[in-house]
PDB file of C-alpha atoms in Angstrom:
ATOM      1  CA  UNK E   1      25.739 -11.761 -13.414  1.00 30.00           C
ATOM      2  CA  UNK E   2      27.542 -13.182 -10.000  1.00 37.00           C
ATOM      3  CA  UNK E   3      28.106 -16.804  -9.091  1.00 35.00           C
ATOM      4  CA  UNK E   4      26.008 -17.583  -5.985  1.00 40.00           C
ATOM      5  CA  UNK E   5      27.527 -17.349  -2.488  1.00 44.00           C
ATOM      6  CA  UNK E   6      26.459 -18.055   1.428  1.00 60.00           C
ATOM      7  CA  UNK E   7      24.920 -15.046   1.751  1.00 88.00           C
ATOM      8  CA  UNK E   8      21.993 -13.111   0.344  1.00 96.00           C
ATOM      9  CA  UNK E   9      21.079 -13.987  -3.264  1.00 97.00           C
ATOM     10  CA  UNK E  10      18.408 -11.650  -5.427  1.00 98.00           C
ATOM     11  CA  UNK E  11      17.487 -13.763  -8.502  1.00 98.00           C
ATOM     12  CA  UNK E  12      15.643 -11.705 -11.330  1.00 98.00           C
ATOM     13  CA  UNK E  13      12.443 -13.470 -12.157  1.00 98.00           C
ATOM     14  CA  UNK E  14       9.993 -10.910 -14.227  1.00 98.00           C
ATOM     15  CA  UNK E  15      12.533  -7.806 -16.148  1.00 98.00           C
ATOM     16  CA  UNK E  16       9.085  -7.191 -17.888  1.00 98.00           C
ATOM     17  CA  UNK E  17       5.806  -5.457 -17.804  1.00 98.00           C
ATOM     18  CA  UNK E  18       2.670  -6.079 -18.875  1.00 97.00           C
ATOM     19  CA  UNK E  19       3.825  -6.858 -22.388  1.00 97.00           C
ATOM     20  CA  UNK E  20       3.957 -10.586 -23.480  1.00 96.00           C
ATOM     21  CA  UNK E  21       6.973 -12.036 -23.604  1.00 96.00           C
ATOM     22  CA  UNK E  22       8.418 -14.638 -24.213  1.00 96.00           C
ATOM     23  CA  UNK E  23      11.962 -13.571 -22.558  1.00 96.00           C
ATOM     24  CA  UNK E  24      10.992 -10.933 -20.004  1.00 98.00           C
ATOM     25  CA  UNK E  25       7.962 -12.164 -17.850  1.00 98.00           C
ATOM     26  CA  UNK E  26       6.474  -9.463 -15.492  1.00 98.00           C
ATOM     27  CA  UNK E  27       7.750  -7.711 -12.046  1.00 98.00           C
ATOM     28  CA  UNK E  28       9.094  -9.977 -10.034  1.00 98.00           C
ATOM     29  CA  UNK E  29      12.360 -10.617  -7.469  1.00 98.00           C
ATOM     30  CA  UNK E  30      13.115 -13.527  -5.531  1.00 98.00           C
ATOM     31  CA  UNK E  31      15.490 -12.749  -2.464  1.00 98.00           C
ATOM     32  CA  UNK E  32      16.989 -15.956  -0.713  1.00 97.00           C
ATOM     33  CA  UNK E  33      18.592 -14.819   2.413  1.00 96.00           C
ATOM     34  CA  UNK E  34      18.772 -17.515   5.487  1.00 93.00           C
ATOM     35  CA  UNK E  35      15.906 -19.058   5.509  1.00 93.00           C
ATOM     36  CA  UNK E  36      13.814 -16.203   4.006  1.00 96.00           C
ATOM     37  CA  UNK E  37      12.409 -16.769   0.637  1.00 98.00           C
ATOM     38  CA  UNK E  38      10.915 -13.423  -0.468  1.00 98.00           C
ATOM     39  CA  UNK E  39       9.042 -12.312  -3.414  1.00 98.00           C
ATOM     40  CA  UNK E  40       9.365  -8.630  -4.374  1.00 98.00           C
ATOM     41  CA  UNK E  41       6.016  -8.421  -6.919  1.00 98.00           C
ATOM     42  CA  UNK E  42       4.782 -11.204  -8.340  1.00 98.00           C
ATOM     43  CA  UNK E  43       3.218 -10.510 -11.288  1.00 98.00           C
ATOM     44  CA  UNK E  44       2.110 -13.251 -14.419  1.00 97.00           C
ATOM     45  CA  UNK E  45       4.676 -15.784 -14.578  1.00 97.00           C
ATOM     46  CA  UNK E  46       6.047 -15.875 -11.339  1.00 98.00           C
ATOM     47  CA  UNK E  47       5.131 -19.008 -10.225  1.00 98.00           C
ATOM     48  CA  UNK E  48       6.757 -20.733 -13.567  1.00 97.00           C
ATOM     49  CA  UNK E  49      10.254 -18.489 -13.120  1.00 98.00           C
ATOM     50  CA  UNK E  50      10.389 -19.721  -9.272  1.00 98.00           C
ATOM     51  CA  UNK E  51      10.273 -23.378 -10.342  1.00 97.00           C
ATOM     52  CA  UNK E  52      13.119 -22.483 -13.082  1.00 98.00           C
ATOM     53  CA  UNK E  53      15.483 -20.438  -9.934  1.00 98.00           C
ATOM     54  CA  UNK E  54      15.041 -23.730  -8.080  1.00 97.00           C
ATOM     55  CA  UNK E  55      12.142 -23.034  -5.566  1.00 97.00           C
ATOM     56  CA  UNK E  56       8.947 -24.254  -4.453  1.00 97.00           C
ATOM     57  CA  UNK E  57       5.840 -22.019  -3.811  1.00 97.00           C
ATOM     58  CA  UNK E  58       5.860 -24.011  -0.401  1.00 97.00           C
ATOM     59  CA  UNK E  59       9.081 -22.539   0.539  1.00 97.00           C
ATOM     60  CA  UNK E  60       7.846 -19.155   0.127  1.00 98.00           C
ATOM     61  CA  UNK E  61       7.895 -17.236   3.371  1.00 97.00           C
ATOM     62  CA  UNK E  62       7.160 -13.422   1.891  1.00 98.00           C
ATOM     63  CA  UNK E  63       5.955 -11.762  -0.967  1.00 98.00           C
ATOM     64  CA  UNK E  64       6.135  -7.989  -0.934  1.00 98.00           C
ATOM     65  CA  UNK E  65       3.897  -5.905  -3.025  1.00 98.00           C
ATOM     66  CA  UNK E  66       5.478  -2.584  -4.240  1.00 98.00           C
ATOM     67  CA  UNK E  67       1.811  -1.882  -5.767  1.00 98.00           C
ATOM     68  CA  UNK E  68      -1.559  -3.597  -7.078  1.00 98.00           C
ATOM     69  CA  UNK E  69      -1.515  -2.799 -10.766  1.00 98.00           C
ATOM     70  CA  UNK E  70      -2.158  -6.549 -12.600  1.00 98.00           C
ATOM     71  CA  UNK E  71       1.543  -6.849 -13.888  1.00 98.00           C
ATOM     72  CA  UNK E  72       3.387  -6.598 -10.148  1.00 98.00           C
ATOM     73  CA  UNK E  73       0.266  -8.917  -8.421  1.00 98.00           C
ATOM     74  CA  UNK E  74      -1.527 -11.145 -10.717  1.00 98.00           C
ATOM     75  CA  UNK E  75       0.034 -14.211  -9.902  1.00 98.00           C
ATOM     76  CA  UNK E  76      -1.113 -13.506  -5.987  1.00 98.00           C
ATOM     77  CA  UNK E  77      -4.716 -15.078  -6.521  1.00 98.00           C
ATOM     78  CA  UNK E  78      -2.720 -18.220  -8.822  1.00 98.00           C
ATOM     79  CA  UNK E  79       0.011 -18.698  -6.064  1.00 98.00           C
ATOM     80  CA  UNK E  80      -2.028 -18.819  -3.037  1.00 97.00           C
ATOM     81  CA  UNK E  81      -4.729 -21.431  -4.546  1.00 97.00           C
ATOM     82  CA  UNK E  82      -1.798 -23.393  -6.023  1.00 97.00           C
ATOM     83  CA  UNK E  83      -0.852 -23.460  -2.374  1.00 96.00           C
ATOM     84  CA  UNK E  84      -4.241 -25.548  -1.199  1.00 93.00           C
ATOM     85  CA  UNK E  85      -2.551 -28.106  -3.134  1.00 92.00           C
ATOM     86  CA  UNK E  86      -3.488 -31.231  -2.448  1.00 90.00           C
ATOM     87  CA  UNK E  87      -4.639 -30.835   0.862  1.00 87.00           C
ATOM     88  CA  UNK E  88      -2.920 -27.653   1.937  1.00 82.00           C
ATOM     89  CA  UNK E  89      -0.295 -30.011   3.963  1.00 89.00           C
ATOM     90  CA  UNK E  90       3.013 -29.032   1.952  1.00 94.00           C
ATOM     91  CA  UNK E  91       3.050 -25.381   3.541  1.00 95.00           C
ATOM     92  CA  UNK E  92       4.533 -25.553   7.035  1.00 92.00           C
ATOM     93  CA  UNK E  93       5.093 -22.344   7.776  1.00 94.00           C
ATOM     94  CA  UNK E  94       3.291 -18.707   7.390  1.00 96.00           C
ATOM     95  CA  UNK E  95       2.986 -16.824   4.398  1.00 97.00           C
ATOM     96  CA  UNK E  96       3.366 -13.372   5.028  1.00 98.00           C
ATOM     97  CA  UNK E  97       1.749 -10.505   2.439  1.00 98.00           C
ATOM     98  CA  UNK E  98       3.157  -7.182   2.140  1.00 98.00           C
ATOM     99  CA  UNK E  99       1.701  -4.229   0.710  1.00 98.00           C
ATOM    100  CA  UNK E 100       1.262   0.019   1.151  1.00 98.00           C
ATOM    101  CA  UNK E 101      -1.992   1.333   2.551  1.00 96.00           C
ATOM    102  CA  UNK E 102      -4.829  -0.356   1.296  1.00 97.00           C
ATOM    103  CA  UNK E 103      -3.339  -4.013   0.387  1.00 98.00           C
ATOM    104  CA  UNK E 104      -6.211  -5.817   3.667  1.00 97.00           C
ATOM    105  CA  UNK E 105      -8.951  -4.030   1.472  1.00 98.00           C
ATOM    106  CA  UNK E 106      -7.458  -5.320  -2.270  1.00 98.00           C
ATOM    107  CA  UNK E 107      -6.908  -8.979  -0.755  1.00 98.00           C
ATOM    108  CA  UNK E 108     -10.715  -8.946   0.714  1.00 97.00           C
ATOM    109  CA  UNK E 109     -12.026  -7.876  -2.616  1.00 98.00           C
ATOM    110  CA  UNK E 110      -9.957 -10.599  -4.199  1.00 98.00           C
ATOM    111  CA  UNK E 111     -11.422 -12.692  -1.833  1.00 97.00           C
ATOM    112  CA  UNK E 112     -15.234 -11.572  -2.434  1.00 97.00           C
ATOM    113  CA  UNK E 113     -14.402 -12.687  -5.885  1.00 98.00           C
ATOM    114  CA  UNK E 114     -12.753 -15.783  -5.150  1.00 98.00           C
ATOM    115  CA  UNK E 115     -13.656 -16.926  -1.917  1.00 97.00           C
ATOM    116  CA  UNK E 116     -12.094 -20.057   0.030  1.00 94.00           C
ATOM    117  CA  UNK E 117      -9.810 -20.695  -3.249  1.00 95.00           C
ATOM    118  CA  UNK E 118      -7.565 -17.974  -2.072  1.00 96.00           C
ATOM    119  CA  UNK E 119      -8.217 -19.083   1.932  1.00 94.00           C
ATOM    120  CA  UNK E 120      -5.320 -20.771   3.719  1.00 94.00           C
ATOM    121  CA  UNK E 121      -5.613 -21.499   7.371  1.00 92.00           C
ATOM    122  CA  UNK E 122      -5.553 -18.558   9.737  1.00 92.00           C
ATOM    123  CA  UNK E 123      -2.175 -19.813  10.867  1.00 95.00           C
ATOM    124  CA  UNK E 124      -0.379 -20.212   7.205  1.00 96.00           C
ATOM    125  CA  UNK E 125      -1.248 -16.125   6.161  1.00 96.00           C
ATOM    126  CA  UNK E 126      -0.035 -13.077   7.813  1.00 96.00           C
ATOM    127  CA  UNK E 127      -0.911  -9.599   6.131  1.00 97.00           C
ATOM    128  CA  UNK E 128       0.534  -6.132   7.263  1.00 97.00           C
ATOM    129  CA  UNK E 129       0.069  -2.979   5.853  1.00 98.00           C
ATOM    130  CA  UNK E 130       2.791  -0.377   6.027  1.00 98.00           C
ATOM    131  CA  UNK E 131       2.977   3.207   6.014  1.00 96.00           C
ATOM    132  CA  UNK E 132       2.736   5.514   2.742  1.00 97.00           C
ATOM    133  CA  UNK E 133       2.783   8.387   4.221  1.00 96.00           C
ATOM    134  CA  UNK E 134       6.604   8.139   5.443  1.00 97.00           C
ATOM    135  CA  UNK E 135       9.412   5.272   5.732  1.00 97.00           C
ATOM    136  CA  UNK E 136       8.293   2.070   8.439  1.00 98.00           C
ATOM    137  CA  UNK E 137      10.701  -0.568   9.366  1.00 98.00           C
ATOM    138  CA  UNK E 138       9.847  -3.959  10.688  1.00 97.00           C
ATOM    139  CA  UNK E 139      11.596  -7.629  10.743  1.00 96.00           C
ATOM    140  CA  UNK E 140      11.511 -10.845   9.330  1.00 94.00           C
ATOM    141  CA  UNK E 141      12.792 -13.208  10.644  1.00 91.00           C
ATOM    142  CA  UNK E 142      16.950 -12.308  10.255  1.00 91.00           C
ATOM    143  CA  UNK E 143      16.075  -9.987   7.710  1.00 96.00           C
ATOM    144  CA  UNK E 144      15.504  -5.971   8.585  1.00 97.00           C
ATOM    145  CA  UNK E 145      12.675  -4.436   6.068  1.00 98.00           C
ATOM    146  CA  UNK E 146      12.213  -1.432   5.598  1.00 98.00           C
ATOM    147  CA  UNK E 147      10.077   0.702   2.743  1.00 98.00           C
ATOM    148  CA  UNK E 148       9.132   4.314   2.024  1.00 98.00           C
ATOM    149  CA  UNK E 149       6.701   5.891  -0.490  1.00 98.00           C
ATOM    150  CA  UNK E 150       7.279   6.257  -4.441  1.00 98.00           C
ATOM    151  CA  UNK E 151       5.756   8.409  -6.949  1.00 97.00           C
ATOM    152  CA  UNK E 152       3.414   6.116  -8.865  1.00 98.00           C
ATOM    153  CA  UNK E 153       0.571   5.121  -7.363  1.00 98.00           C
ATOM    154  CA  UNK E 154      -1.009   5.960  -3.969  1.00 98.00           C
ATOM    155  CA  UNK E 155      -0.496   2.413  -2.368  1.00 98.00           C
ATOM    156  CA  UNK E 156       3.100   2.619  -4.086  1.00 98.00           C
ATOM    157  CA  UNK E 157       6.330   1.455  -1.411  1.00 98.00           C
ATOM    158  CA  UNK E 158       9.863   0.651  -2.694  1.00 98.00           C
ATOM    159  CA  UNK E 159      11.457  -2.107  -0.280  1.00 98.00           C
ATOM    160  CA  UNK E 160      14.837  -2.532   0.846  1.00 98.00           C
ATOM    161  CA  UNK E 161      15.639  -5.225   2.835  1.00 98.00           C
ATOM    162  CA  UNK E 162      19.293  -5.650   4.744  1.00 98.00           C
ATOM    163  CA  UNK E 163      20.451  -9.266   6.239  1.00 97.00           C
ATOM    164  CA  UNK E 164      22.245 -10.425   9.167  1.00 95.00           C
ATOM    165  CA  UNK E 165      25.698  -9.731   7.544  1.00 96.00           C
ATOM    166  CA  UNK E 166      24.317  -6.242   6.834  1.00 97.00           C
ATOM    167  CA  UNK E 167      24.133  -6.602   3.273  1.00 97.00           C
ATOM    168  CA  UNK E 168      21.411  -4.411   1.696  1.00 98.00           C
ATOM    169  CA  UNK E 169      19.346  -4.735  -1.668  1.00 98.00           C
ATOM    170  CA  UNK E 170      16.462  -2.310  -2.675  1.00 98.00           C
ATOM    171  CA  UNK E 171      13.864  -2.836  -4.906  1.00 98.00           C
ATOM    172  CA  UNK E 172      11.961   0.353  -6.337  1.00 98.00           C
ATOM    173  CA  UNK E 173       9.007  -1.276  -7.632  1.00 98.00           C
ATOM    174  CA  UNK E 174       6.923   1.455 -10.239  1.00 98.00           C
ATOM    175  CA  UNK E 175       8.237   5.159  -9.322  1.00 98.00           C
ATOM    176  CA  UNK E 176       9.019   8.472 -10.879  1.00 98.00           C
ATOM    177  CA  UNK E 177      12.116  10.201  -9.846  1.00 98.00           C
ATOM    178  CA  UNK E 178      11.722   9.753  -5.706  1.00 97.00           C
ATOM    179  CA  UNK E 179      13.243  11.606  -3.237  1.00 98.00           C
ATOM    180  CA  UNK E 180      11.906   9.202  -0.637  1.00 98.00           C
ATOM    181  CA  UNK E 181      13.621   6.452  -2.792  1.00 98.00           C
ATOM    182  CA  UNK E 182      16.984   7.727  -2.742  1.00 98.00           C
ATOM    183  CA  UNK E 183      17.428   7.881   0.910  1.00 98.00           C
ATOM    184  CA  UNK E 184      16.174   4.060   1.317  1.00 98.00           C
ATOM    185  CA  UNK E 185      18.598   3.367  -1.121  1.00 98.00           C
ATOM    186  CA  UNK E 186      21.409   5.181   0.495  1.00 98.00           C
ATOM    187  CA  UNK E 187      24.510   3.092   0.576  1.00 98.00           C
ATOM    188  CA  UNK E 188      22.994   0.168  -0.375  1.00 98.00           C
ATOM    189  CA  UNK E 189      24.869  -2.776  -1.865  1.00 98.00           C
ATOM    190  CA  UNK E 190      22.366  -3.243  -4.700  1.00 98.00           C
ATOM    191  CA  UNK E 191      19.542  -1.313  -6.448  1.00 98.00           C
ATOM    192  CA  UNK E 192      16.798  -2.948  -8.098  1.00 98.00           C
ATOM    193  CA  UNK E 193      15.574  -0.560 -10.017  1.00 98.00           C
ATOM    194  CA  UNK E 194      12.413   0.196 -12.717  1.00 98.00           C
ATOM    195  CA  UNK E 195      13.520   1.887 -15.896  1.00 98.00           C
ATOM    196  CA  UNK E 196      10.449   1.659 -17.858  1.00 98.00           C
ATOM    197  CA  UNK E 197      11.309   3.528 -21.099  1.00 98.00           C
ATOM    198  CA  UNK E 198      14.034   5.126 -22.678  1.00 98.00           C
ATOM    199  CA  UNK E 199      15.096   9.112 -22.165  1.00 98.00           C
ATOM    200  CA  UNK E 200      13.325   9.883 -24.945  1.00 98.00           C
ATOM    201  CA  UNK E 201      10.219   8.349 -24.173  1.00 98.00           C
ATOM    202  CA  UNK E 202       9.968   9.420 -20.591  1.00 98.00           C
ATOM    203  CA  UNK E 203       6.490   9.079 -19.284  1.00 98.00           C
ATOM    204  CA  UNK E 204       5.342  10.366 -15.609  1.00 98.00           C
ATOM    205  CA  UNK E 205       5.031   7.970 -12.977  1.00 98.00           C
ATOM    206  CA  UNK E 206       7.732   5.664 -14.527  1.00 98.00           C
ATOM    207  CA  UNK E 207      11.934   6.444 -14.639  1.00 98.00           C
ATOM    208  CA  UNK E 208      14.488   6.029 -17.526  1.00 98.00           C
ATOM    209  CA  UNK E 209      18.085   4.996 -17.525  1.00 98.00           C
ATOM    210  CA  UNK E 210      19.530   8.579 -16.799  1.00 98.00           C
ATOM    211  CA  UNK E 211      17.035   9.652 -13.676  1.00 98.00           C
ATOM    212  CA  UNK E 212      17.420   6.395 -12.411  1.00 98.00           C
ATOM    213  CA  UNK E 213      21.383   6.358 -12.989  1.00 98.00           C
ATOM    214  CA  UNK E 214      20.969   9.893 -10.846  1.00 98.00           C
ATOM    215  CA  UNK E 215      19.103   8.550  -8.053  1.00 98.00           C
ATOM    216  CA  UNK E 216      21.613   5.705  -7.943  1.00 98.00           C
ATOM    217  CA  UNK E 217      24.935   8.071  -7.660  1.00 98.00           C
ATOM    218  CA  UNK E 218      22.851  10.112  -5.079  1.00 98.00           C
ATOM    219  CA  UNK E 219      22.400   7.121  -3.286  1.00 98.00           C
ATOM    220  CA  UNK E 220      25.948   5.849  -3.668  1.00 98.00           C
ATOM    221  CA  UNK E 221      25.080   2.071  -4.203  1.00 98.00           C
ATOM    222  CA  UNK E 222      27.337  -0.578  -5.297  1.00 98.00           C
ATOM    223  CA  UNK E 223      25.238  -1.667  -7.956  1.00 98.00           C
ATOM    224  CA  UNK E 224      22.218  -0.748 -10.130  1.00 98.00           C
ATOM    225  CA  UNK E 225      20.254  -3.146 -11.608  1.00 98.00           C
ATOM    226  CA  UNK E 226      17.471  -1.901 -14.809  1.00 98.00           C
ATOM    227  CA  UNK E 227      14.458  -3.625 -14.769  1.00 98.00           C
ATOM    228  CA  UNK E 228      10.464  -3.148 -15.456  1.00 98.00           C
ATOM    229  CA  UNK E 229      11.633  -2.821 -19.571  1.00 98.00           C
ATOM    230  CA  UNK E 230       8.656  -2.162 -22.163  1.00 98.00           C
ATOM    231  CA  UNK E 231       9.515  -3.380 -25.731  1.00 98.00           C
ATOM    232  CA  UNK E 232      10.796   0.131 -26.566  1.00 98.00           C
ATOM    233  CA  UNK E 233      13.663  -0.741 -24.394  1.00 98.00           C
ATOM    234  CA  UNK E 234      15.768  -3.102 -26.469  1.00 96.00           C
ATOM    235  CA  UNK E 235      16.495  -0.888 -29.146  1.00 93.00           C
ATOM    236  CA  UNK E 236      18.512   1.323 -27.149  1.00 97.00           C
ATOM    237  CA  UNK E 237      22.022   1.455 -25.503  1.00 98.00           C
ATOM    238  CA  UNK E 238      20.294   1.518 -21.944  1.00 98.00           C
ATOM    239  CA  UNK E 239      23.621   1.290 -20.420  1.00 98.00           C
ATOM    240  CA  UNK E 240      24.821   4.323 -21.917  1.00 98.00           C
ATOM    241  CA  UNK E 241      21.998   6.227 -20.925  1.00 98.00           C
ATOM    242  CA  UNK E 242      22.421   5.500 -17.862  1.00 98.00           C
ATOM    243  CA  UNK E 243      26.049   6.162 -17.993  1.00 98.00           C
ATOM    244  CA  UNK E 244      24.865  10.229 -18.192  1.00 98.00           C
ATOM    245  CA  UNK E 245      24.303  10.198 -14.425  1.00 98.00           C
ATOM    246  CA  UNK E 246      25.747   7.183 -12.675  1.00 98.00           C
ATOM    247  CA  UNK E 247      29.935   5.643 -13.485  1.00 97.00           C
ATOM    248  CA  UNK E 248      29.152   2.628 -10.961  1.00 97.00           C
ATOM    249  CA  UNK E 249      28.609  -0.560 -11.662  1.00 98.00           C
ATOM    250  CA  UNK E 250      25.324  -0.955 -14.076  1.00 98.00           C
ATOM    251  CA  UNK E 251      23.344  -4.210 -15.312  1.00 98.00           C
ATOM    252  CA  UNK E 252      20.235  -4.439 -17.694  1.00 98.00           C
ATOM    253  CA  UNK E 253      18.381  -7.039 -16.026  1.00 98.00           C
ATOM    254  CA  UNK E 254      17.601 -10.644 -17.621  1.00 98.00           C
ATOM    255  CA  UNK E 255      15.171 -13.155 -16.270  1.00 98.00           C
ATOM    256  CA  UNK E 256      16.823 -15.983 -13.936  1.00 98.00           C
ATOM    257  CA  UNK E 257      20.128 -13.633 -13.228  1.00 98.00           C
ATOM    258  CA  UNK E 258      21.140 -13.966 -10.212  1.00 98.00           C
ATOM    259  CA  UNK E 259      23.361 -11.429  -7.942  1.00 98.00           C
ATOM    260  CA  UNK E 260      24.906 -12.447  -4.618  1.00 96.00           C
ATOM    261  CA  UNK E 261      25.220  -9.868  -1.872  1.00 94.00           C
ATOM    262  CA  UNK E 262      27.277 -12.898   0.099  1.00 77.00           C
TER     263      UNK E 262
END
């Protein structure tokens, strides 16, 4: 873990899945980079790790969905009715919502279901759809986004978002092994990255330590980050694993760390 600087800061919140836990909660990353405040996943817990990292659901400004399954976008539905709270009149500023192909028609469904509980007003909620069938690239606010596709689901995008110093973090969300994944992450400063299960137990649609040690060295980032960890995960040396394909620097993430890219 890295004291906090100036710059960019990506604090773990959710190293889990959708196992309970009372140590790992599910997918989630909170970037902090100007004024940003960015969600990568939010999945069950989210909102209760935020308040522990220091931040209010009012100071959100993004939250980036890598994918729908429940355990990356459960707390969506929670966070935006938490955000009617009392009258709507803490959130001064738009909350935009992220996701691959698909997300407008997941949100309305959500909304069928739940109706004006999950309505803010047309000015506080943004939503933009971006490409799965190759990389897109758009901006927010200081902050340069840009995604490409992963090998899980269809909707499926890996993020990678680089700030005004040019400081770069990536965030894989659910993938197998992914071309398309190592060229976002290429020389990237960090590498937040799923490693589901261990080499032994490798399942399709999902990396372990070694593949994603490999894509890491392909990629030539400073750091690599494990994350997304089923149970299976802590009896194993996941470090050395990983150490198979990749000799940089390697972390086995922890709810609440924090790294700064300042």
């Amino acid at each position: 873990m890295t004291a906090a600087g100036t710059g960019t800061i990506a604090t773990i919140l959710g190293s889990g899945t959708c196992v309970p836990s009372l140590e790992r909660s599910a997918c989630s990353v909170l970037i902090q980079s100007g004024e940003e405040r960015l969600l990568l996943d939010a999945g069950p817990g989210t909102m209760r790790r935020l308040l522990q990292a220091g931040v209010t659901i009012f100071e959100l400004t993004g939250i980036f969905f890598s994918h729908f399954h429940p355990d990356h976008s459960g707390e969506l539905v929670p966070l935006i009715f938490s955000n009617k709270y009392p009258d709507g009149s803490l959130r001064k500023q738009p909350l935009h919502l992220v996701g691959g192909t698909g997300f407008s028609s997941f949100f309305k469904k959500l909304r069928a279901a739940y109706g004006e509980w999950i309505e803010l007003a047309p000015s506080l909620l943004d939503m933009r759809e971006v490409r799965v069938d190759g990389p897109d690239r758009f901006r927010l606010g200081a902050c340069v986004v840009q995604t490409a596709p992963t090998a899980h689901r269809p909707e499926s995008v890996a993020y990678r978002l680089t700030d005004a110093a040019g400081k770069s973090v990536v965030y894989s969300g659910d993938t197998d092994f992914s071309e398309e994944l190592i060229a976002l992450a290429r020389g990237a400063d960090l590498l937040i990255c799923e490693s589901a299960l261990p080499d032994e137990l490798k399942v399709a649609g999902h990396l372990t330590p070694s593949e994603a040690g490999e894509m890491a060295a392909r990629a030539g980032v400073g750091m690599l980050v494990l994350t997304h960890l089923y149970p299976e995960c802590e009896q194993v040396d996941l470090v050395g694993q990983c150490r198979r394909t990749f000799n940089g620097r390697v972390v086995v993430a922890k709810d609440l760390m924090r790294f700064s890219l300042g």
